[in-house]
Amino acid sequence: DSADIKEVKNYLKSRNNHENSQSPLSGSGKGKNIIVISLESTQQLVINRKINGEEITPFLNSLIKDSLYFPNVYHQTAQGKTSDAEFMIDNGLYPLSGGSVFVRRPRNEFYSLPQILQEKGYYSAVFHSNDETFWNRENMYHSLGYNKFFSKTSYHVNEENSVNYGLKDIPFFKQSIPLLEKLPQPFYAKFLTLTNHFPFLLNEEDQYLNDEEENPDLVHRYFRTVRYEDEAIKTFINGLKKSGLYDQSVIVLYGDHYGISKSYHKQLEPVLGKEITPNEQVELQKVPLIIHIPGQKAQEIKSIGGQTDIRQTILDILGVRPQKNVIDFGQSLISNKEKDFVIFRDGTFVTNKYTYTENTCFNKRSGKKVKMNKCTPYFDRVQNELNLSDNVIFGDLLRFKDEDRKYNKKDEQSEN
Ligand code: GP9
Ligand code: MN
């Protein structure tokens, strides 16, 4: 009940993560549209990496040279995969340890990014050419307050322009541009890519990497589909430029979760040229985060962060202060205040110096095991934060987010 939400509010107050960030970048995207692109299964390891002398993500690499780039952001998803990442970005809460919030709690009350932006006159839409029922999106998007969901039925999908889960990314973006152009502005538009999905299938005509391997292993198939995705993003950005939307929009690109699971790490080791230890496994959970703000210079922001921080970062850049109480575990990554730890759903965490995983504490950079007392000071905080987030979801506590405000109003009234 409302006592439980007090506990969450007190904790968030003690963390003091939502004060004005006072970054020169705060408000630098004020009034602009916001376009968020979920890069399916895209790990940070592909960025600026060459395979047989060829860049895997030439377009993203060039975009980074003109954008904010966050090289130390980790995905925090669990079984809900893409939907977990979406959930974090729209709500700043952790996903559940089992299943997806989209499926388990679609009727909760939320105070989501679409709802917050709506207070400033933003229209919101999701673009994803899969069935609207996948991950229970149709119901969850309704609860999150989206105005429109362009799902499979909004696209021309046939055998020729599909692979694996459905419509390929290039026709997806091409067909999306005219739909996007018709939206009222300012808008928040979210795009979910699909082609770079396990088991990483691609038609020959969509291969942009010149490697001639006839029977590529999974890791090399992954590089090919990532390269295709990169080409699709280029197509989309060029389309935005043609329509004039590019200069009117802040564009956020993030990887939703890993693509190469633990079972394929033996294939990955020769590519990385190193052994994948538990510490290295955690480092592999990094995903790209790229934010393009019209008129802003490129900058690499090295602070550690997670997907729970993306929402606060977006609000900070747009200069949007929510009207209601914000229950959110994120922290703006453009803030001067550096984040002190990033929590994974299984209790693994990273700090600036240390990694805790598989009951072991590591020096993150050297990869060496260190004494447990380097990690123990974080244990209670990590568990507490995950528990509080779970309480918000299972107790549907956002129903009570404005309780104390209501009390204040009543007090004022009785005084008059
Ligand atoms: C399907 C897309 C991919 O619509 O979200 O699903 P995933 O398995 O990555 O969650
Ligand atoms: Mn996914």
mmCIF file with all atom_site columns, C-alpha atoms in Angstrom, residues 194-319:
data_model
loop_
_atom_site.group_PDB
_atom_site.id
_atom_site.type_symbol
_atom_site.label_atom_id
_atom_site.label_alt_id
_atom_site.label_comp_id
_atom_site.label_asym_id
_atom_site.label_entity_id
_atom_site.label_seq_id
_atom_site.pdbx_PDB_ins_code
_atom_site.Cartn_x
_atom_site.Cartn_y
_atom_site.Cartn_z
_atom_site.occupancy
_atom_site.B_iso_or_equiv
_atom_site.pdbx_formal_charge
_atom_site.auth_seq_id
_atom_site.auth_comp_id
_atom_site.auth_asym_id
_atom_site.auth_atom_id
_atom_site.pdbx_PDB_model_num
ATOM 1   C CA . LEU A 1 194 ? 14.407 -7.567  -35.935 1.00 0.00 ? 194 LEU A CA 1
ATOM 2   C CA . THR A 1 195 ? 16.834 -9.039  -38.474 1.00 0.00 ? 195 THR A CA 1
ATOM 3   C CA . ASN A 1 196 ? 19.801 -9.441  -36.137 1.00 0.00 ? 196 ASN A CA 1
ATOM 4   C CA . HIS A 1 197 ? 18.076 -12.145 -34.116 1.00 0.00 ? 197 HIS A CA 1
ATOM 5   C CA . PHE A 1 198 ? 19.226 -15.635 -33.240 1.00 0.00 ? 198 PHE A CA 1
ATOM 6   C CA . PRO A 1 199 ? 19.928 -17.828 -35.245 1.00 0.00 ? 199 PRO A CA 1
ATOM 7   C CA . PHE A 1 200 ? 21.160 -14.902 -37.415 1.00 0.00 ? 200 PHE A CA 1
ATOM 8   C CA . LEU A 1 201 ? 19.838 -15.843 -40.855 1.00 0.00 ? 201 LEU A CA 1
ATOM 9   C CA . LEU A 1 202 ? 20.447 -13.737 -43.916 1.00 0.00 ? 202 LEU A CA 1
ATOM 10  C CA . ASN A 1 203 ? 19.763 -14.008 -47.654 1.00 0.00 ? 203 ASN A CA 1
ATOM 11  C CA . GLU A 1 204 ? 22.761 -13.786 -49.909 1.00 0.00 ? 204 GLU A CA 1
ATOM 12  C CA . GLU A 1 205 ? 21.654 -10.490 -51.450 1.00 0.00 ? 205 GLU A CA 1
ATOM 13  C CA . ASP A 1 206 ? 21.694 -8.899  -48.000 1.00 0.00 ? 206 ASP A CA 1
ATOM 14  C CA . GLN A 1 207 ? 25.305 -9.694  -47.255 1.00 0.00 ? 207 GLN A CA 1
ATOM 15  C CA . TYR A 1 208 ? 27.416 -6.586  -47.030 1.00 0.00 ? 208 TYR A CA 1
ATOM 16  C CA . LEU A 1 209 ? 30.483 -8.247  -45.522 1.00 0.00 ? 209 LEU A CA 1
ATOM 17  C CA . ASN A 1 210 ? 32.783 -9.724  -48.135 1.00 0.00 ? 210 ASN A CA 1
ATOM 18  C CA . ASP A 1 211 ? 33.934 -12.695 -46.112 1.00 0.00 ? 211 ASP A CA 1
ATOM 19  C CA . GLU A 1 212 ? 33.735 -15.727 -48.292 1.00 0.00 ? 212 GLU A CA 1
ATOM 20  C CA . GLU A 1 213 ? 33.299 -18.400 -45.661 1.00 0.00 ? 213 GLU A CA 1
ATOM 21  C CA . GLU A 1 214 ? 30.701 -20.794 -47.031 1.00 0.00 ? 214 GLU A CA 1
ATOM 22  C CA . ASN A 1 215 ? 29.698 -22.379 -43.769 1.00 0.00 ? 215 ASN A CA 1
ATOM 23  C CA . PRO A 1 216 ? 30.092 -19.583 -41.263 1.00 0.00 ? 216 PRO A CA 1
ATOM 24  C CA . ASP A 1 217 ? 29.744 -20.494 -37.598 1.00 0.00 ? 217 ASP A CA 1
ATOM 25  C CA . LEU A 1 218 ? 27.199 -18.684 -35.432 1.00 0.00 ? 218 LEU A CA 1
ATOM 26  C CA . VAL A 1 219 ? 29.591 -15.907 -34.459 1.00 0.00 ? 219 VAL A CA 1
ATOM 27  C CA . HIS A 1 220 ? 30.340 -15.092 -38.100 1.00 0.00 ? 220 HIS A CA 1
ATOM 28  C CA . ARG A 1 221 ? 26.664 -15.267 -39.046 1.00 0.00 ? 221 ARG A CA 1
ATOM 29  C CA . TYR A 1 222 ? 26.111 -12.776 -36.233 1.00 0.00 ? 222 TYR A CA 1
ATOM 30  C CA . PHE A 1 223 ? 28.653 -10.364 -37.702 1.00 0.00 ? 223 PHE A CA 1
ATOM 31  C CA . ARG A 1 224 ? 26.883 -10.585 -41.071 1.00 0.00 ? 224 ARG A CA 1
ATOM 32  C CA . THR A 1 225 ? 23.453 -9.808  -39.678 1.00 0.00 ? 225 THR A CA 1
ATOM 33  C CA . VAL A 1 226 ? 24.870 -6.970  -37.552 1.00 0.00 ? 226 VAL A CA 1
ATOM 34  C CA . ARG A 1 227 ? 26.449 -5.576  -40.744 1.00 0.00 ? 227 ARG A CA 1
ATOM 35  C CA . TYR A 1 228 ? 23.025 -5.756  -42.423 1.00 0.00 ? 228 TYR A CA 1
ATOM 36  C CA . GLU A 1 229 ? 21.408 -3.991  -39.461 1.00 0.00 ? 229 GLU A CA 1
ATOM 37  C CA . ASP A 1 230 ? 24.055 -1.272  -39.726 1.00 0.00 ? 230 ASP A CA 1
ATOM 38  C CA . GLU A 1 231 ? 23.106 -0.765  -43.392 1.00 0.00 ? 231 GLU A CA 1
ATOM 39  C CA . ALA A 1 232 ? 19.438 -0.549  -42.373 1.00 0.00 ? 232 ALA A CA 1
ATOM 40  C CA . ILE A 1 233 ? 20.200 2.192   -39.834 1.00 0.00 ? 233 ILE A CA 1
ATOM 41  C CA . LYS A 1 234 ? 22.058 4.083   -42.546 1.00 0.00 ? 234 LYS A CA 1
ATOM 42  C CA . THR A 1 235 ? 18.997 3.801   -44.822 1.00 0.00 ? 235 THR A CA 1
ATOM 43  C CA . PHE A 1 236 ? 16.789 5.108   -42.043 1.00 0.00 ? 236 PHE A CA 1
ATOM 44  C CA . ILE A 1 237 ? 19.016 8.041   -41.116 1.00 0.00 ? 237 ILE A CA 1
ATOM 45  C CA . ASN A 1 238 ? 19.252 9.029   -44.790 1.00 0.00 ? 238 ASN A CA 1
ATOM 46  C CA . GLY A 1 239 ? 15.456 8.873   -44.967 1.00 0.00 ? 239 GLY A CA 1
ATOM 47  C CA . LEU A 1 240 ? 15.206 11.117  -41.903 1.00 0.00 ? 240 LEU A CA 1
ATOM 48  C CA . LYS A 1 241 ? 17.582 13.592  -43.517 1.00 0.00 ? 241 LYS A CA 1
ATOM 49  C CA . LYS A 1 242 ? 15.493 13.666  -46.720 1.00 0.00 ? 242 LYS A CA 1
ATOM 50  C CA . SER A 1 243 ? 12.297 14.293  -44.781 1.00 0.00 ? 243 SER A CA 1
ATOM 51  C CA . GLY A 1 244 ? 13.869 17.064  -42.691 1.00 0.00 ? 244 GLY A CA 1
ATOM 52  C CA . LEU A 1 245 ? 13.255 15.143  -39.458 1.00 0.00 ? 245 LEU A CA 1
ATOM 53  C CA . TYR A 1 246 ? 16.947 14.530  -38.727 1.00 0.00 ? 246 TYR A CA 1
ATOM 54  C CA . ASP A 1 247 ? 17.636 18.071  -37.541 1.00 0.00 ? 247 ASP A CA 1
ATOM 55  C CA . GLN A 1 248 ? 14.392 18.113  -35.568 1.00 0.00 ? 248 GLN A CA 1
ATOM 56  C CA . SER A 1 249 ? 15.036 14.931  -33.598 1.00 0.00 ? 249 SER A CA 1
ATOM 57  C CA . VAL A 1 250 ? 17.196 13.564  -30.821 1.00 0.00 ? 250 VAL A CA 1
ATOM 58  C CA . ILE A 1 251 ? 18.069 9.998   -31.856 1.00 0.00 ? 251 ILE A CA 1
ATOM 59  C CA . VAL A 1 252 ? 18.907 7.329   -29.292 1.00 0.00 ? 252 VAL A CA 1
ATOM 60  C CA . LEU A 1 253 ? 20.259 3.934   -30.367 1.00 0.00 ? 253 LEU A CA 1
ATOM 61  C CA . TYR A 1 254 ? 20.771 1.130   -27.879 1.00 0.00 ? 254 TYR A CA 1
ATOM 62  C CA . GLY A 1 255 ? 21.527 -2.597  -27.991 1.00 0.00 ? 255 GLY A CA 1
ATOM 63  C CA . ASP A 1 256 ? 18.759 -4.527  -26.266 1.00 0.00 ? 256 ASP A CA 1
ATOM 64  C CA . HIS A 1 257 ? 20.788 -7.526  -25.025 1.00 0.00 ? 257 HIS A CA 1
ATOM 65  C CA . TYR A 1 258 ? 23.528 -9.970  -26.005 1.00 0.00 ? 258 TYR A CA 1
ATOM 66  C CA . GLY A 1 259 ? 23.355 -11.881 -29.268 1.00 0.00 ? 259 GLY A CA 1
ATOM 67  C CA . ILE A 1 260 ? 26.128 -14.380 -28.629 1.00 0.00 ? 260 ILE A CA 1
ATOM 68  C CA . SER A 1 261 ? 25.141 -16.426 -25.620 1.00 0.00 ? 261 SER A CA 1
ATOM 69  C CA . LYS A 1 262 ? 27.513 -18.160 -23.264 1.00 0.00 ? 262 LYS A CA 1
ATOM 70  C CA . SER A 1 263 ? 27.242 -21.427 -25.187 1.00 0.00 ? 263 SER A CA 1
ATOM 71  C CA . TYR A 1 264 ? 29.016 -19.802 -28.170 1.00 0.00 ? 264 TYR A CA 1
ATOM 72  C CA . HIS A 1 265 ? 31.790 -18.103 -26.252 1.00 0.00 ? 265 HIS A CA 1
ATOM 73  C CA . LYS A 1 266 ? 34.295 -20.752 -27.378 1.00 0.00 ? 266 LYS A CA 1
ATOM 74  C CA . GLN A 1 267 ? 33.703 -19.549 -30.976 1.00 0.00 ? 267 GLN A CA 1
ATOM 75  C CA . LEU A 1 268 ? 34.123 -15.954 -29.862 1.00 0.00 ? 268 LEU A CA 1
ATOM 76  C CA . GLU A 1 269 ? 37.423 -16.391 -28.021 1.00 0.00 ? 269 GLU A CA 1
ATOM 77  C CA . PRO A 1 270 ? 39.644 -16.548 -31.145 1.00 0.00 ? 270 PRO A CA 1
ATOM 78  C CA . VAL A 1 271 ? 37.914 -13.420 -32.522 1.00 0.00 ? 271 VAL A CA 1
ATOM 79  C CA . LEU A 1 272 ? 38.567 -11.476 -29.315 1.00 0.00 ? 272 LEU A CA 1
ATOM 80  C CA . GLY A 1 273 ? 41.971 -13.050 -28.926 1.00 0.00 ? 273 GLY A CA 1
ATOM 81  C CA . LYS A 1 274 ? 41.412 -13.749 -25.264 1.00 0.00 ? 274 LYS A CA 1
ATOM 82  C CA . GLU A 1 275 ? 39.911 -16.197 -22.851 1.00 0.00 ? 275 GLU A CA 1
ATOM 83  C CA . ILE A 1 276 ? 36.365 -15.396 -21.726 1.00 0.00 ? 276 ILE A CA 1
ATOM 84  C CA . THR A 1 277 ? 36.526 -15.530 -17.931 1.00 0.00 ? 277 THR A CA 1
ATOM 85  C CA . PRO A 1 278 ? 33.509 -14.765 -15.703 1.00 0.00 ? 278 PRO A CA 1
ATOM 86  C CA . ASN A 1 279 ? 34.761 -11.157 -15.458 1.00 0.00 ? 279 ASN A CA 1
ATOM 87  C CA . GLU A 1 280 ? 35.085 -10.947 -19.238 1.00 0.00 ? 280 GLU A CA 1
ATOM 88  C CA . GLN A 1 281 ? 31.622 -12.462 -19.596 1.00 0.00 ? 281 GLN A CA 1
ATOM 89  C CA . VAL A 1 282 ? 30.220 -9.518  -17.667 1.00 0.00 ? 282 VAL A CA 1
ATOM 90  C CA . GLU A 1 283 ? 32.153 -7.069  -19.854 1.00 0.00 ? 283 GLU A CA 1
ATOM 91  C CA . LEU A 1 284 ? 30.564 -8.745  -22.881 1.00 0.00 ? 284 LEU A CA 1
ATOM 92  C CA . GLN A 1 285 ? 27.163 -7.621  -21.588 1.00 0.00 ? 285 GLN A CA 1
ATOM 93  C CA . LYS A 1 286 ? 28.008 -4.092  -22.702 1.00 0.00 ? 286 LYS A CA 1
ATOM 94  C CA . VAL A 1 287 ? 25.691 -2.765  -25.391 1.00 0.00 ? 287 VAL A CA 1
ATOM 95  C CA . PRO A 1 288 ? 26.121 0.306   -27.573 1.00 0.00 ? 288 PRO A CA 1
ATOM 96  C CA . LEU A 1 289 ? 24.405 3.527   -26.508 1.00 0.00 ? 289 LEU A CA 1
ATOM 97  C CA . ILE A 1 290 ? 24.611 6.338   -29.045 1.00 0.00 ? 290 ILE A CA 1
ATOM 98  C CA . ILE A 1 291 ? 22.704 9.614   -28.779 1.00 0.00 ? 291 ILE A CA 1
ATOM 99  C CA . HIS A 1 292 ? 22.660 12.095  -31.625 1.00 0.00 ? 292 HIS A CA 1
ATOM 100 C CA . ILE A 1 293 ? 21.574 15.617  -30.694 1.00 0.00 ? 293 ILE A CA 1
ATOM 101 C CA . PRO A 1 294 ? 21.258 18.105  -33.587 1.00 0.00 ? 294 PRO A CA 1
ATOM 102 C CA . GLY A 1 295 ? 23.958 20.760  -33.381 1.00 0.00 ? 295 GLY A CA 1
ATOM 103 C CA . GLN A 1 296 ? 25.940 19.083  -30.584 1.00 0.00 ? 296 GLN A CA 1
ATOM 104 C CA . LYS A 1 297 ? 29.558 18.036  -30.845 1.00 0.00 ? 297 LYS A CA 1
ATOM 105 C CA . ALA A 1 298 ? 30.657 14.423  -30.460 1.00 0.00 ? 298 ALA A CA 1
ATOM 106 C CA . GLN A 1 299 ? 31.603 13.339  -26.967 1.00 0.00 ? 299 GLN A CA 1
ATOM 107 C CA . GLU A 1 300 ? 32.566 10.050  -25.372 1.00 0.00 ? 300 GLU A CA 1
ATOM 108 C CA . ILE A 1 301 ? 30.978 9.700   -21.947 1.00 0.00 ? 301 ILE A CA 1
ATOM 109 C CA . LYS A 1 302 ? 32.869 7.016   -20.089 1.00 0.00 ? 302 LYS A CA 1
ATOM 110 C CA . SER A 1 303 ? 30.702 6.707   -16.988 1.00 0.00 ? 303 SER A CA 1
ATOM 111 C CA . ILE A 1 304 ? 29.313 3.250   -16.285 1.00 0.00 ? 304 ILE A CA 1
ATOM 112 C CA . GLY A 1 305 ? 25.574 2.881   -16.793 1.00 0.00 ? 305 GLY A CA 1
ATOM 113 C CA . GLY A 1 306 ? 22.708 0.554   -17.541 1.00 0.00 ? 306 GLY A CA 1
ATOM 114 C CA . GLN A 1 307 ? 19.478 0.523   -19.494 1.00 0.00 ? 307 GLN A CA 1
ATOM 115 C CA . THR A 1 308 ? 17.638 1.725   -16.383 1.00 0.00 ? 308 THR A CA 1
ATOM 116 C CA . ASP A 1 309 ? 19.509 5.028   -16.853 1.00 0.00 ? 309 ASP A CA 1
ATOM 117 C CA . ILE A 1 310 ? 18.446 5.743   -20.415 1.00 0.00 ? 310 ILE A CA 1
ATOM 118 C CA . ARG A 1 311 ? 15.098 7.296   -19.485 1.00 0.00 ? 311 ARG A CA 1
ATOM 119 C CA . GLN A 1 312 ? 16.619 9.848   -17.093 1.00 0.00 ? 312 GLN A CA 1
ATOM 120 C CA . THR A 1 313 ? 19.263 10.635  -19.700 1.00 0.00 ? 313 THR A CA 1
ATOM 121 C CA . ILE A 1 314 ? 16.571 11.297  -22.324 1.00 0.00 ? 314 ILE A CA 1
ATOM 122 C CA . LEU A 1 315 ? 14.538 13.508  -19.961 1.00 0.00 ? 315 LEU A CA 1
ATOM 123 C CA . ASP A 1 316 ? 17.699 15.433  -19.045 1.00 0.00 ? 316 ASP A CA 1
ATOM 124 C CA . ILE A 1 317 ? 18.591 16.047  -22.700 1.00 0.00 ? 317 ILE A CA 1
ATOM 125 C CA . LEU A 1 318 ? 15.032 17.121  -23.543 1.00 0.00 ? 318 LEU A CA 1
ATOM 126 C CA . GLY A 1 319 ? 14.967 19.332  -20.443 1.00 0.00 ? 319 GLY A CA 1
#
